Short mmCIF file of C-alpha atoms and ligand atoms in Angstrom, two decimals:
data_model
loop_
_atom_site.label_atom_id
_atom_site.label_comp_id
_atom_site.label_asym_id
_atom_site.label_seq_id
_atom_site.Cartn_x
_atom_site.Cartn_y
_atom_site.Cartn_z
CA MET A 17 -96.69 -46.29 16.77
CA THR A 18 -97.48 -49.50 14.97
CA THR A 19 -95.47 -52.06 13.03
CA LYS A 20 -96.20 -54.19 9.96
CA PRO A 21 -94.36 -56.83 7.90
CA CYS A 22 -91.89 -55.48 5.30
CA THR A 23 -93.08 -55.99 1.71
CA ILE A 24 -89.46 -56.65 0.67
CA CYS A 25 -87.98 -58.96 3.34
CA ARG A 26 -90.95 -59.75 5.64
CA GLY A 27 -89.00 -58.20 8.53
CA ARG A 28 -90.61 -55.68 10.90
CA VAL A 29 -91.36 -52.15 9.72
CA GLN A 30 -91.45 -49.56 12.51
CA GLU A 31 -93.67 -46.55 11.84
CA PHE A 32 -91.99 -43.14 12.33
CA HIS A 33 -94.58 -40.61 11.15
CA ASP A 34 -98.36 -40.60 10.89
CA PHE A 35 -99.97 -37.99 8.59
CA GLY A 36 -103.49 -39.09 9.51
CA MET A 37 -106.31 -39.90 7.10
CA GLN A 38 -105.59 -38.66 3.57
CA PRO A 39 -107.32 -38.74 0.19
CA LEU A 40 -105.59 -40.04 -2.96
CA SER A 41 -103.14 -37.34 -4.01
CA ASP A 42 -104.22 -37.27 -7.67
CA ALA A 43 -107.97 -37.74 -7.10
CA PHE A 44 -109.04 -34.25 -8.21
CA ARG A 45 -112.82 -33.83 -7.89
CA ARG A 46 -115.52 -32.22 -9.95
CA PRO A 47 -117.14 -29.19 -8.23
CA GLY A 48 -120.49 -30.25 -6.80
CA ASP A 49 -119.43 -33.87 -6.34
CA GLU A 50 -120.49 -34.53 -2.76
CA SER A 51 -119.77 -38.27 -2.77
CA GLN A 52 -117.61 -39.61 0.05
CA GLU A 53 -113.91 -39.45 -0.89
CA TYR A 54 -111.77 -42.54 -0.47
CA LEU A 55 -109.48 -42.01 2.51
CA PHE A 56 -106.60 -44.06 3.88
CA ARG A 57 -104.17 -43.67 6.77
CA LEU A 58 -100.93 -42.16 5.44
CA ALA A 59 -98.08 -43.25 7.68
CA VAL A 60 -94.47 -44.12 6.94
CA GLY A 61 -92.04 -46.55 8.53
CA MET A 62 -88.63 -48.16 8.09
CA CYS A 63 -87.86 -51.88 8.02
CA LEU A 64 -85.64 -52.77 10.96
CA ASP A 65 -84.02 -55.52 8.86
CA CYS A 66 -83.52 -54.32 5.26
CA THR A 67 -83.95 -50.54 5.99
CA MET A 68 -86.54 -50.06 3.24
CA VAL A 69 -88.71 -47.04 3.99
CA GLN A 70 -92.33 -47.70 3.04
CA LEU A 71 -95.92 -46.72 3.66
CA MET A 72 -97.72 -48.53 6.44
CA GLU A 73 -100.88 -48.91 4.33
CA GLU A 74 -101.17 -49.80 0.67
CA VAL A 75 -103.72 -48.29 -1.73
CA ASP A 76 -105.23 -50.51 -4.43
CA ARG A 77 -103.39 -49.71 -7.70
CA ASP A 78 -106.61 -49.44 -9.75
CA LYS A 79 -107.74 -46.57 -7.53
CA MET A 80 -104.60 -44.58 -8.41
CA PHE A 81 -103.66 -45.48 -12.00
CA HIS A 82 -106.54 -45.39 -14.46
CA GLU A 83 -108.07 -43.62 -17.45
CA SER A 84 -108.06 -40.20 -15.80
CA TYR A 85 -104.68 -40.27 -14.00
CA PRO A 86 -103.85 -36.56 -14.37
CA PHE A 87 -100.05 -36.27 -14.02
CA ILE A 88 -98.11 -35.79 -17.25
CA SER A 89 -94.32 -35.98 -17.54
CA GLY A 90 -94.18 -33.31 -20.23
CA GLY A 91 -95.75 -30.60 -18.01
CA SER A 92 -92.42 -28.99 -17.21
CA ALA A 93 -89.65 -27.80 -19.52
CA GLY A 94 -87.08 -28.99 -16.96
CA MET A 95 -88.38 -32.56 -17.04
CA ARG A 96 -88.69 -32.53 -20.85
CA ALA A 97 -84.99 -31.60 -21.02
CA HIS A 98 -84.13 -34.22 -18.40
CA PHE A 99 -85.83 -37.02 -20.36
CA GLU A 100 -84.26 -35.89 -23.63
CA GLY A 101 -80.91 -36.31 -21.86
CA VAL A 102 -81.89 -39.82 -20.71
CA ALA A 103 -82.92 -40.80 -24.25
CA THR A 104 -79.69 -39.39 -25.70
CA ARG A 105 -77.72 -41.53 -23.26
CA PHE A 106 -79.62 -44.67 -24.27
CA LEU A 107 -79.11 -43.86 -27.95
CA GLU A 108 -75.38 -43.16 -27.51
CA ASN A 109 -74.75 -46.28 -25.44
CA THR A 110 -76.66 -48.68 -27.61
CA THR A 111 -76.14 -47.57 -31.22
CA GLY A 112 -74.78 -50.12 -33.63
CA ARG A 113 -76.61 -53.09 -32.17
CA GLY A 114 -79.69 -54.07 -34.09
CA ASP A 115 -81.05 -56.19 -31.22
CA ASP A 116 -81.17 -53.35 -28.69
CA PHE A 117 -84.55 -53.05 -27.02
CA VAL A 118 -85.48 -50.40 -24.42
CA VAL A 119 -88.53 -50.94 -22.22
CA GLU A 120 -89.84 -48.08 -20.07
CA LEU A 121 -92.11 -48.80 -17.10
CA GLY A 122 -94.53 -45.95 -16.41
CA SER A 123 -93.88 -44.34 -19.81
CA ASN A 124 -96.76 -41.92 -19.17
CA ASP A 125 -97.17 -39.41 -22.05
CA GLY A 126 -94.10 -40.71 -23.90
CA THR A 127 -91.85 -37.75 -23.11
CA MET A 128 -88.73 -39.96 -22.92
CA LEU A 129 -89.62 -42.72 -25.39
CA SER A 130 -90.71 -40.34 -28.16
CA HIS A 131 -87.00 -39.59 -28.72
CA LEU A 132 -86.22 -43.30 -29.17
CA ALA A 133 -89.26 -43.71 -31.42
CA ASP A 134 -88.06 -40.75 -33.54
CA ALA A 135 -84.62 -42.39 -33.82
CA GLY A 136 -86.21 -45.65 -34.98
CA MET A 137 -85.08 -47.62 -31.94
CA HIS A 138 -86.88 -50.78 -30.81
CA HIS A 139 -88.79 -49.70 -27.69
CA LEU A 140 -91.89 -50.36 -25.63
CA GLY A 141 -93.64 -48.31 -22.98
CA VAL A 142 -95.62 -50.08 -20.28
CA GLU A 143 -98.33 -47.78 -18.96
CA PRO A 144 -101.56 -48.76 -17.18
CA SER A 145 -103.11 -45.26 -17.15
CA ALA A 146 -104.95 -45.19 -20.46
CA GLY A 147 -105.41 -41.41 -20.80
CA VAL A 148 -101.71 -40.56 -20.57
CA ALA A 149 -100.79 -43.68 -22.60
CA ARG A 150 -102.87 -42.31 -25.51
CA LEU A 151 -100.78 -39.12 -25.47
CA ALA A 152 -97.68 -41.30 -25.96
CA VAL A 153 -99.25 -43.25 -28.82
CA GLU A 154 -100.06 -39.91 -30.50
CA LYS A 155 -96.30 -39.18 -30.38
CA GLY A 156 -95.52 -42.42 -32.25
CA VAL A 157 -94.57 -44.40 -29.12
CA ARG A 158 -95.42 -48.10 -28.88
CA VAL A 159 -97.26 -48.74 -25.59
CA LEU A 160 -98.55 -51.78 -23.76
CA GLY A 161 -101.54 -50.61 -21.70
CA ASP A 162 -100.89 -52.69 -18.61
CA PHE A 163 -99.18 -52.82 -15.24
CA PHE A 164 -95.64 -54.18 -15.40
CA GLU A 165 -95.38 -57.33 -13.28
CA GLU A 166 -94.35 -60.95 -13.85
CA GLU A 167 -97.26 -61.87 -16.07
CA SER A 168 -97.00 -58.88 -18.44
CA ALA A 169 -93.19 -59.27 -18.54
CA VAL A 170 -93.56 -62.85 -19.80
CA ARG A 171 -95.83 -61.60 -22.58
CA ILE A 172 -93.39 -58.80 -23.52
CA ARG A 173 -90.45 -61.22 -23.65
CA GLY A 174 -92.46 -63.62 -25.83
CA GLU A 175 -93.42 -60.90 -28.27
CA HIS A 176 -90.28 -58.75 -28.38
CA GLY A 177 -87.36 -60.79 -27.01
CA PRO A 178 -85.01 -59.73 -24.19
CA ALA A 179 -84.56 -56.11 -23.15
CA THR A 180 -81.17 -54.42 -23.22
CA VAL A 181 -82.44 -51.68 -20.91
CA ILE A 182 -85.41 -51.61 -18.54
CA TYR A 183 -85.93 -48.01 -17.48
CA ALA A 184 -88.35 -46.47 -14.98
CA ALA A 185 -88.56 -42.88 -13.74
CA ASN A 186 -90.75 -42.04 -10.75
CA THR A 187 -92.51 -45.35 -11.16
CA LEU A 188 -90.71 -48.13 -9.29
CA CYS A 189 -91.31 -46.37 -5.96
CA HIS A 190 -95.04 -46.43 -6.85
CA ILE A 191 -95.17 -50.26 -6.94
CA PRO A 192 -95.61 -52.14 -3.63
CA TYR A 193 -95.51 -55.57 -5.37
CA LEU A 194 -91.81 -55.46 -6.26
CA ASP A 195 -91.46 -59.26 -5.91
CA SER A 196 -93.57 -59.67 -9.02
CA VAL A 197 -91.84 -56.76 -10.80
CA PHE A 198 -88.40 -58.28 -10.22
CA ALA A 199 -89.60 -61.73 -11.29
CA GLY A 200 -90.66 -59.91 -14.47
CA VAL A 201 -87.27 -58.21 -14.77
CA ASP A 202 -85.61 -61.62 -14.47
CA GLU A 203 -87.79 -62.86 -17.36
CA LEU A 204 -87.23 -59.87 -19.58
CA LEU A 205 -83.69 -58.58 -19.00
CA ALA A 206 -80.97 -59.74 -21.41
CA PRO A 207 -78.00 -61.47 -19.69
CA ASP A 208 -75.87 -58.30 -20.01
CA GLY A 209 -78.81 -55.90 -19.81
CA ILE A 210 -79.31 -53.16 -17.23
CA MET A 211 -82.23 -51.95 -15.21
CA VAL A 212 -82.12 -48.21 -14.55
CA PHE A 213 -84.56 -46.41 -12.29
CA GLU A 214 -84.71 -42.97 -10.72
CA ASP A 215 -86.89 -42.00 -7.78
CA PRO A 216 -87.01 -39.46 -4.93
CA TYR A 217 -84.05 -40.12 -2.62
CA PHE A 218 -84.75 -40.70 1.06
CA GLY A 219 -81.46 -38.95 1.87
CA ASP A 220 -82.79 -35.74 0.26
CA ILE A 221 -86.18 -36.13 1.90
CA VAL A 222 -84.60 -36.26 5.36
CA GLU A 223 -82.03 -33.56 4.61
CA LYS A 224 -84.62 -31.12 3.20
CA THR A 225 -87.53 -32.29 5.35
CA SER A 226 -89.41 -32.67 2.06
CA PHE A 227 -92.12 -34.66 3.80
CA ASP A 228 -94.57 -33.87 0.97
CA GLN A 229 -92.79 -36.56 -1.09
CA ILE A 230 -94.74 -38.95 1.14
CA TYR A 231 -98.17 -39.73 -0.36
CA ASP A 232 -100.23 -42.69 -1.58
CA GLU A 233 -98.31 -43.19 -4.85
CA HIS A 234 -94.84 -42.98 -3.27
CA PHE A 235 -95.02 -46.35 -1.53
CA TYR A 236 -91.23 -46.67 -1.19
CA LEU A 237 -88.62 -44.03 -0.37
CA PHE A 238 -85.40 -45.61 -1.60
CA SER A 239 -81.84 -45.27 -0.36
CA ALA A 240 -78.68 -46.81 -1.86
CA ARG A 241 -78.51 -49.27 1.00
CA SER A 242 -82.12 -50.46 0.76
CA VAL A 243 -81.90 -50.77 -3.03
CA GLN A 244 -78.66 -52.74 -2.76
CA GLU A 245 -80.43 -55.20 -0.49
CA LEU A 246 -83.53 -55.28 -2.73
CA ALA A 247 -81.39 -56.08 -5.78
CA ARG A 248 -79.48 -58.80 -3.93
CA ARG A 249 -82.70 -60.57 -2.99
CA HIS A 250 -83.59 -60.84 -6.68
CA GLY A 251 -80.27 -62.06 -8.09
CA LEU A 252 -79.32 -58.57 -9.22
CA GLU A 253 -76.60 -56.18 -8.13
CA LEU A 254 -76.58 -52.42 -7.59
CA VAL A 255 -73.71 -51.41 -9.91
CA ASP A 256 -74.06 -47.63 -10.05
CA VAL A 257 -75.77 -44.69 -8.37
CA GLU A 258 -76.02 -41.08 -9.45
CA ARG A 259 -77.66 -38.17 -7.65
CA LEU A 260 -80.05 -36.12 -9.77
CA PRO A 261 -81.29 -32.57 -9.08
CA VAL A 262 -84.81 -33.22 -10.44
CA HIS A 263 -88.00 -33.42 -8.34
CA GLY A 264 -86.22 -32.09 -5.26
CA GLY A 265 -83.42 -34.68 -5.29
CA GLU A 266 -83.44 -38.16 -6.73
CA VAL A 267 -81.05 -41.04 -7.21
CA ARG A 268 -80.65 -43.00 -10.44
CA TYR A 269 -79.91 -46.63 -9.59
CA THR A 270 -78.40 -49.02 -12.15
CA LEU A 271 -78.85 -52.75 -11.57
CA ALA A 272 -77.33 -55.65 -13.51
CA ARG A 273 -77.43 -59.41 -13.09
CA ALA A 274 -75.17 -60.37 -10.15
CA GLY A 275 -71.54 -60.49 -11.28
CA ALA A 276 -72.30 -59.28 -14.83
CA ARG A 277 -70.88 -55.77 -14.43
CA GLU A 278 -68.24 -54.02 -12.39
CA VAL A 279 -69.60 -52.16 -9.35
CA SER A 280 -68.81 -48.45 -9.40
CA ASP A 281 -67.11 -46.82 -6.39
CA ALA A 282 -70.08 -44.45 -6.25
CA VAL A 283 -72.16 -47.24 -4.68
CA THR A 284 -69.77 -47.75 -1.76
CA VAL A 285 -69.36 -43.99 -1.34
CA MET A 286 -73.12 -43.34 -1.19
CA ILE A 287 -73.82 -46.18 1.22
CA ALA A 288 -70.96 -45.00 3.47
CA ALA A 289 -72.37 -41.45 3.39
CA GLU A 290 -75.82 -42.77 4.36
CA GLU A 291 -74.23 -44.64 7.26
CA ARG A 292 -72.23 -41.60 8.38
CA SER A 293 -75.28 -39.31 8.31
CA GLY A 294 -77.25 -41.80 10.41
CA LEU A 295 -79.95 -42.00 7.75
CA THR A 296 -81.48 -45.15 9.22
CA GLU A 297 -80.99 -44.30 12.90
CA PRO A 298 -84.16 -44.04 15.01
CA ALA A 299 -83.00 -40.63 16.30
CA THR A 300 -82.79 -39.30 12.69
CA LEU A 301 -86.31 -40.49 11.90
CA GLU A 302 -87.67 -39.10 15.16
CA ALA A 303 -86.08 -35.71 14.47
CA PHE A 304 -87.53 -35.74 10.94
CA SER A 305 -91.00 -36.41 12.34
CA LEU A 306 -90.67 -33.50 14.80
CA ARG A 307 -89.55 -31.14 12.00
CA VAL A 308 -92.62 -32.12 9.96
CA SER A 309 -94.85 -31.16 12.90
CA ASP A 310 -93.00 -27.83 13.20
CA ILE A 311 -93.60 -27.08 9.51
CA ARG A 312 -97.30 -27.84 9.92
CA ARG A 313 -97.54 -25.42 12.87
CA ASP A 314 -95.54 -22.69 11.09
CA LEU A 315 -97.37 -22.95 7.76
CA VAL A 316 -100.82 -22.74 9.32
CA ALA A 317 -99.65 -19.81 11.47
CA ALA A 318 -98.14 -17.99 8.47
CA LEU A 319 -101.27 -18.42 6.32
CA THR A 320 -103.59 -17.41 9.15
CA ASP A 321 -101.49 -14.30 9.72
CA LEU A 322 -101.46 -13.33 6.01
CA ARG A 323 -105.22 -13.80 5.91
CA ALA A 324 -105.64 -11.62 9.02
CA GLN A 325 -103.63 -8.92 7.23
CA GLY A 326 -106.16 -9.06 4.39
CA LEU A 327 -103.58 -10.17 1.83
CA SER A 328 -104.53 -12.32 -1.16
CA VAL A 329 -102.90 -15.75 -0.99
CA VAL A 330 -102.93 -18.45 -3.70
CA GLY A 331 -101.14 -21.71 -4.39
CA TYR A 332 -98.91 -22.46 -7.40
CA GLY A 333 -98.71 -26.06 -8.67
CA ALA A 334 -101.50 -28.51 -7.78
CA THR A 335 -98.88 -31.18 -7.19
CA ALA A 336 -99.59 -34.64 -5.79
CA LYS A 337 -97.21 -33.53 -3.03
CA SER A 338 -99.54 -30.68 -2.08
CA ALA A 339 -102.24 -33.19 -1.05
CA THR A 340 -100.10 -34.27 1.89
CA VAL A 341 -99.40 -30.69 2.97
CA LEU A 342 -102.93 -29.34 2.58
CA ASN A 343 -104.67 -32.28 4.24
CA MET A 344 -102.11 -32.66 7.01
CA CYS A 345 -102.49 -28.95 7.84
CA GLY A 346 -106.26 -28.83 7.32
CA ILE A 347 -105.84 -25.99 4.78
CA GLY A 348 -108.86 -25.33 2.55
CA PRO A 349 -110.22 -22.54 0.32
CA ASP A 350 -110.60 -20.27 3.38
CA LEU A 351 -106.79 -19.94 3.60
CA ILE A 352 -105.88 -20.65 -0.06
CA PRO A 353 -108.85 -19.87 -2.33
CA ARG A 354 -107.25 -21.23 -5.54
CA ILE A 355 -104.21 -23.02 -6.92
CA PHE A 356 -102.75 -22.22 -10.34
CA ASP A 357 -101.58 -25.11 -12.52
CA ASN A 358 -100.77 -25.65 -16.20
CA THR A 359 -102.18 -29.22 -16.41
CA PRO A 360 -105.41 -29.25 -18.46
CA ALA A 361 -106.64 -32.42 -16.71
CA LYS A 362 -106.46 -30.70 -13.29
CA GLN A 363 -107.94 -27.32 -14.24
CA GLY A 364 -111.61 -26.74 -13.32
CA LEU A 365 -111.43 -29.42 -10.63
CA LEU A 366 -110.98 -29.29 -6.85
CA THR A 367 -107.92 -30.55 -4.99
CA PRO A 368 -108.47 -33.89 -3.21
CA GLY A 369 -109.66 -33.53 0.37
CA SER A 370 -108.91 -29.82 0.66
CA ARG A 371 -111.33 -28.90 -2.19
CA ILE A 372 -109.42 -25.88 -3.47
CA PRO A 373 -110.29 -24.91 -7.08
CA VAL A 374 -107.48 -25.50 -9.60
CA VAL A 375 -107.24 -22.77 -12.23
CA ASP A 376 -105.13 -22.22 -15.34
CA SER A 377 -101.70 -20.79 -14.49
CA ALA A 378 -101.95 -18.57 -17.58
CA ASP A 379 -104.30 -16.43 -15.44
CA PHE A 380 -101.79 -16.03 -12.58
CA PRO A 381 -100.90 -12.39 -13.47
CA ASP A 382 -104.54 -11.34 -13.76
CA PRO A 383 -104.12 -9.64 -11.26
CA TYR A 384 -101.12 -10.91 -9.30
CA PRO A 385 -101.91 -12.03 -5.74
CA ASP A 386 -99.90 -10.76 -2.77
CA VAL A 387 -98.50 -14.17 -1.80
CA ALA A 388 -98.18 -17.49 -3.66
CA VAL A 389 -97.42 -20.75 -1.86
CA LEU A 390 -95.10 -22.65 -4.20
CA PHE A 391 -96.34 -26.23 -3.96
CA ALA A 392 -94.27 -27.09 -7.08
CA TRP A 393 -91.10 -26.06 -5.20
CA ASN A 394 -89.15 -28.71 -7.14
CA HIS A 395 -89.75 -26.63 -10.30
CA ALA A 396 -88.89 -23.34 -8.54
CA ARG A 397 -86.32 -22.16 -11.04
CA GLU A 398 -88.54 -22.76 -14.06
CA ILE A 399 -91.61 -21.19 -12.46
CA THR A 400 -89.92 -18.14 -10.91
CA ALA A 401 -88.05 -17.49 -14.18
CA ARG A 402 -91.37 -17.43 -16.05
CA GLU A 403 -93.25 -15.44 -13.43
CA THR A 404 -90.70 -12.65 -12.92
CA GLY A 405 -93.53 -10.10 -13.13
CA PHE A 406 -94.86 -11.44 -9.82
CA LEU A 407 -91.83 -10.28 -7.80
CA ASP A 408 -91.72 -7.02 -9.81
CA ALA A 409 -95.33 -6.41 -8.77
CA GLY A 410 -94.35 -6.89 -5.11
CA GLY A 411 -95.51 -10.52 -4.90
CA ARG A 412 -93.98 -12.93 -2.39
CA TRP A 413 -93.27 -16.64 -2.85
CA LEU A 414 -93.94 -18.69 0.28
CA LEU A 415 -92.21 -22.07 0.63
CA TYR A 416 -92.45 -24.72 3.33
CA VAL A 417 -89.40 -26.87 2.39
CA PRO A 418 -86.96 -27.17 4.11
CA ARG A 419 -88.88 -24.84 6.51
CA VAL A 420 -91.52 -22.16 6.16
CA HIS A 421 -89.83 -19.16 4.52
CA GLU A 422 -90.17 -16.54 1.81
CA MET A 423 -88.11 -16.57 -1.37
CA SER A 424 -87.42 -13.02 -2.38
CA GLU A 425 -85.43 -13.67 -5.58
CA PRO A 426 -85.90 -16.05 -8.50
CA ALA A 427 -84.68 -19.52 -7.53
CA PRO A 428 -81.07 -20.28 -8.51
CA GLU A 429 -80.06 -22.97 -10.97
CA PRO A 430 -80.41 -26.33 -9.17
CA VAL A 431 -76.99 -27.70 -8.30
CA ARG A 432 -76.08 -31.25 -9.18
CA VAL A 433 -75.34 -32.64 -5.74
N1 LIG B 530 -92.11 -41.84 -15.87
C1 LIG B 530 -92.89 -40.64 -15.86
C2 LIG B 530 -92.13 -39.50 -15.23
O1 LIG B 530 -91.15 -39.71 -14.56
O2 LIG B 530 -92.57 -38.36 -15.42
C3 LIG B 530 -94.23 -40.83 -15.17
C4 LIG B 530 -94.18 -40.97 -13.69
S1 LIG B 530 -95.79 -41.08 -12.94
C5 LIG B 530 -95.45 -40.33 -11.41
C6 LIG B 530 -95.92 -42.80 -12.54
C7 LIG B 530 -96.44 -43.61 -13.71
O3 LIG B 530 -96.30 -45.02 -13.42
C8 LIG B 530 -97.92 -43.38 -13.99
O4 LIG B 530 -98.07 -42.98 -15.34
C9 LIG B 530 -98.57 -44.73 -13.68
O5 LIG B 530 -99.70 -45.00 -14.46
C10 LIG B 530 -97.43 -45.70 -13.92
N2 LIG B 530 -97.47 -47.01 -13.24
C11 LIG B 530 -97.98 -47.32 -12.02
N3 LIG B 530 -97.81 -48.63 -11.76
C12 LIG B 530 -97.18 -49.17 -12.84
C13 LIG B 530 -96.73 -50.50 -13.18
N4 LIG B 530 -96.90 -51.54 -12.37
N5 LIG B 530 -96.14 -50.68 -14.37
C14 LIG B 530 -95.94 -49.64 -15.23
N6 LIG B 530 -96.36 -48.37 -14.96
C15 LIG B 530 -96.96 -48.15 -13.78
P1 LIG B 531 -94.70 -32.41 -9.95
O1 LIG B 531 -93.99 -31.67 -8.86
O2 LIG B 531 -95.27 -33.73 -9.50
O3 LIG B 531 -93.86 -32.51 -11.19
O4 LIG B 531 -95.97 -31.56 -10.34
C1 LIG B 531 -95.83 -30.24 -10.79
C2 LIG B 531 -97.21 -29.59 -10.95
O5 LIG B 531 -97.03 -28.21 -11.17
C3 LIG B 531 -97.97 -30.15 -12.14
O6 LIG B 531 -99.35 -30.24 -11.81
C4 LIG B 531 -97.73 -29.12 -13.22
C5 LIG B 531 -97.59 -27.82 -12.42
N1 LIG B 531 -96.69 -26.84 -13.05
C6 LIG B 531 -97.23 -25.61 -13.43
O7 LIG B 531 -98.41 -25.36 -13.23
N2 LIG B 531 -96.41 -24.70 -14.05
C7 LIG B 531 -95.09 -24.98 -14.28
O8 LIG B 531 -94.38 -24.14 -14.84
C8 LIG B 531 -94.56 -26.25 -13.86
C9 LIG B 531 -93.12 -26.57 -14.10
C10 LIG B 531 -95.40 -27.14 -13.24
ZN1 LIG B 532 -87.35 -55.32 5.02
#
């Protein structure tokens, strides 16, 4: 297992799992395109000094975030409701102050900011992927088509003044160059402003063995402790943390300028819980890595067995996460001939590496397959509630998180942990 310098503190990052060569998780391909796919070594490690969990190799940002970046925030009712809640909170906590200004990094299709735009609030989305940015503009959202970093932050500050809130969902963990991002935050954030970001939580990833959260775009897997250290290095302070049930378990981190705000007890409690659970212990990471290998063995065995029984097996949700699973397991159209998905930009294309056709989820019942592997397991409740006819018809949902198992009833309401 190799080491590399930490992108946060320059300490030594020790690798703890190697997924092998992988394609870009959102690089869906046109059928018939035989050109060589870009591949990189997907491996993950933890910094022995600041505890930040990070990928061992970095993918060039222009390869991932561009005109045809296919993921849209508004693709699930659960996430639309989540972002409406976020916007409501911003509106409630900032009303009455004419100089309030909310900046969202990775504003994507404008699902969150459209609520602030509708309320007439001063806002700006920063979004480098032009296709999804256009969807936001069509909703009346103001967007800067660029990567957020020091240089773009200086321009935003010059044009709009300081930001009361800098918000980012499922975006900060996508950005290896956080030095530049935090220099930008320092430029842009008002003296009493807050930076709020929510990303997949490493504590959940270890607890659920949700290894498929590890892919090219998820460069960092944050914990309260590593974020506290990250903030400290940039003159900021972690003042609040909140666990969120979305995307399989996330944490919302709130940062303020050092000393500007009171630190909530939740920060101490979460860091103590991480310590108690041994989240950063080598034995924990080693055990995680072994569980991932077990899941690979069990999933391939289960699919091979279903195939041998002559049952029809499909996938549901052509998630970025599924790229890690499919390519790590070497699963292709022979084991899963198609994956259903509601994203227009993914339909008609082939999954990266594994080359499984993506088809419109509206056709899922036509006719129902025997077994569906739920790659969008983080949206289980929403999907199983819509597809109740599948179970009625004798269909079986197959999941691989936290282990390979079948779900025989619609998924329960996610609990706020
Ligand atoms: N915030 C949305 C959500 O939670 O559904 C979108 C998340 S999507 C996984 C990540 C987004 O971050 C993409 O739209 C991508 O183009 C954008 N992004 C990547 N690097 C960025 C950067 N440096 N500044 C702003 N946005 C960035
Ligand atoms: P995500 O886990 O990164 O949010 O991706 C979810 C994928 O699953 C995305 O491609 C949209 C798709 N999806 C459906 O096809 N039907 C659904 O009901 C939901 C919620 C998601
Ligand atoms: Zn470090």
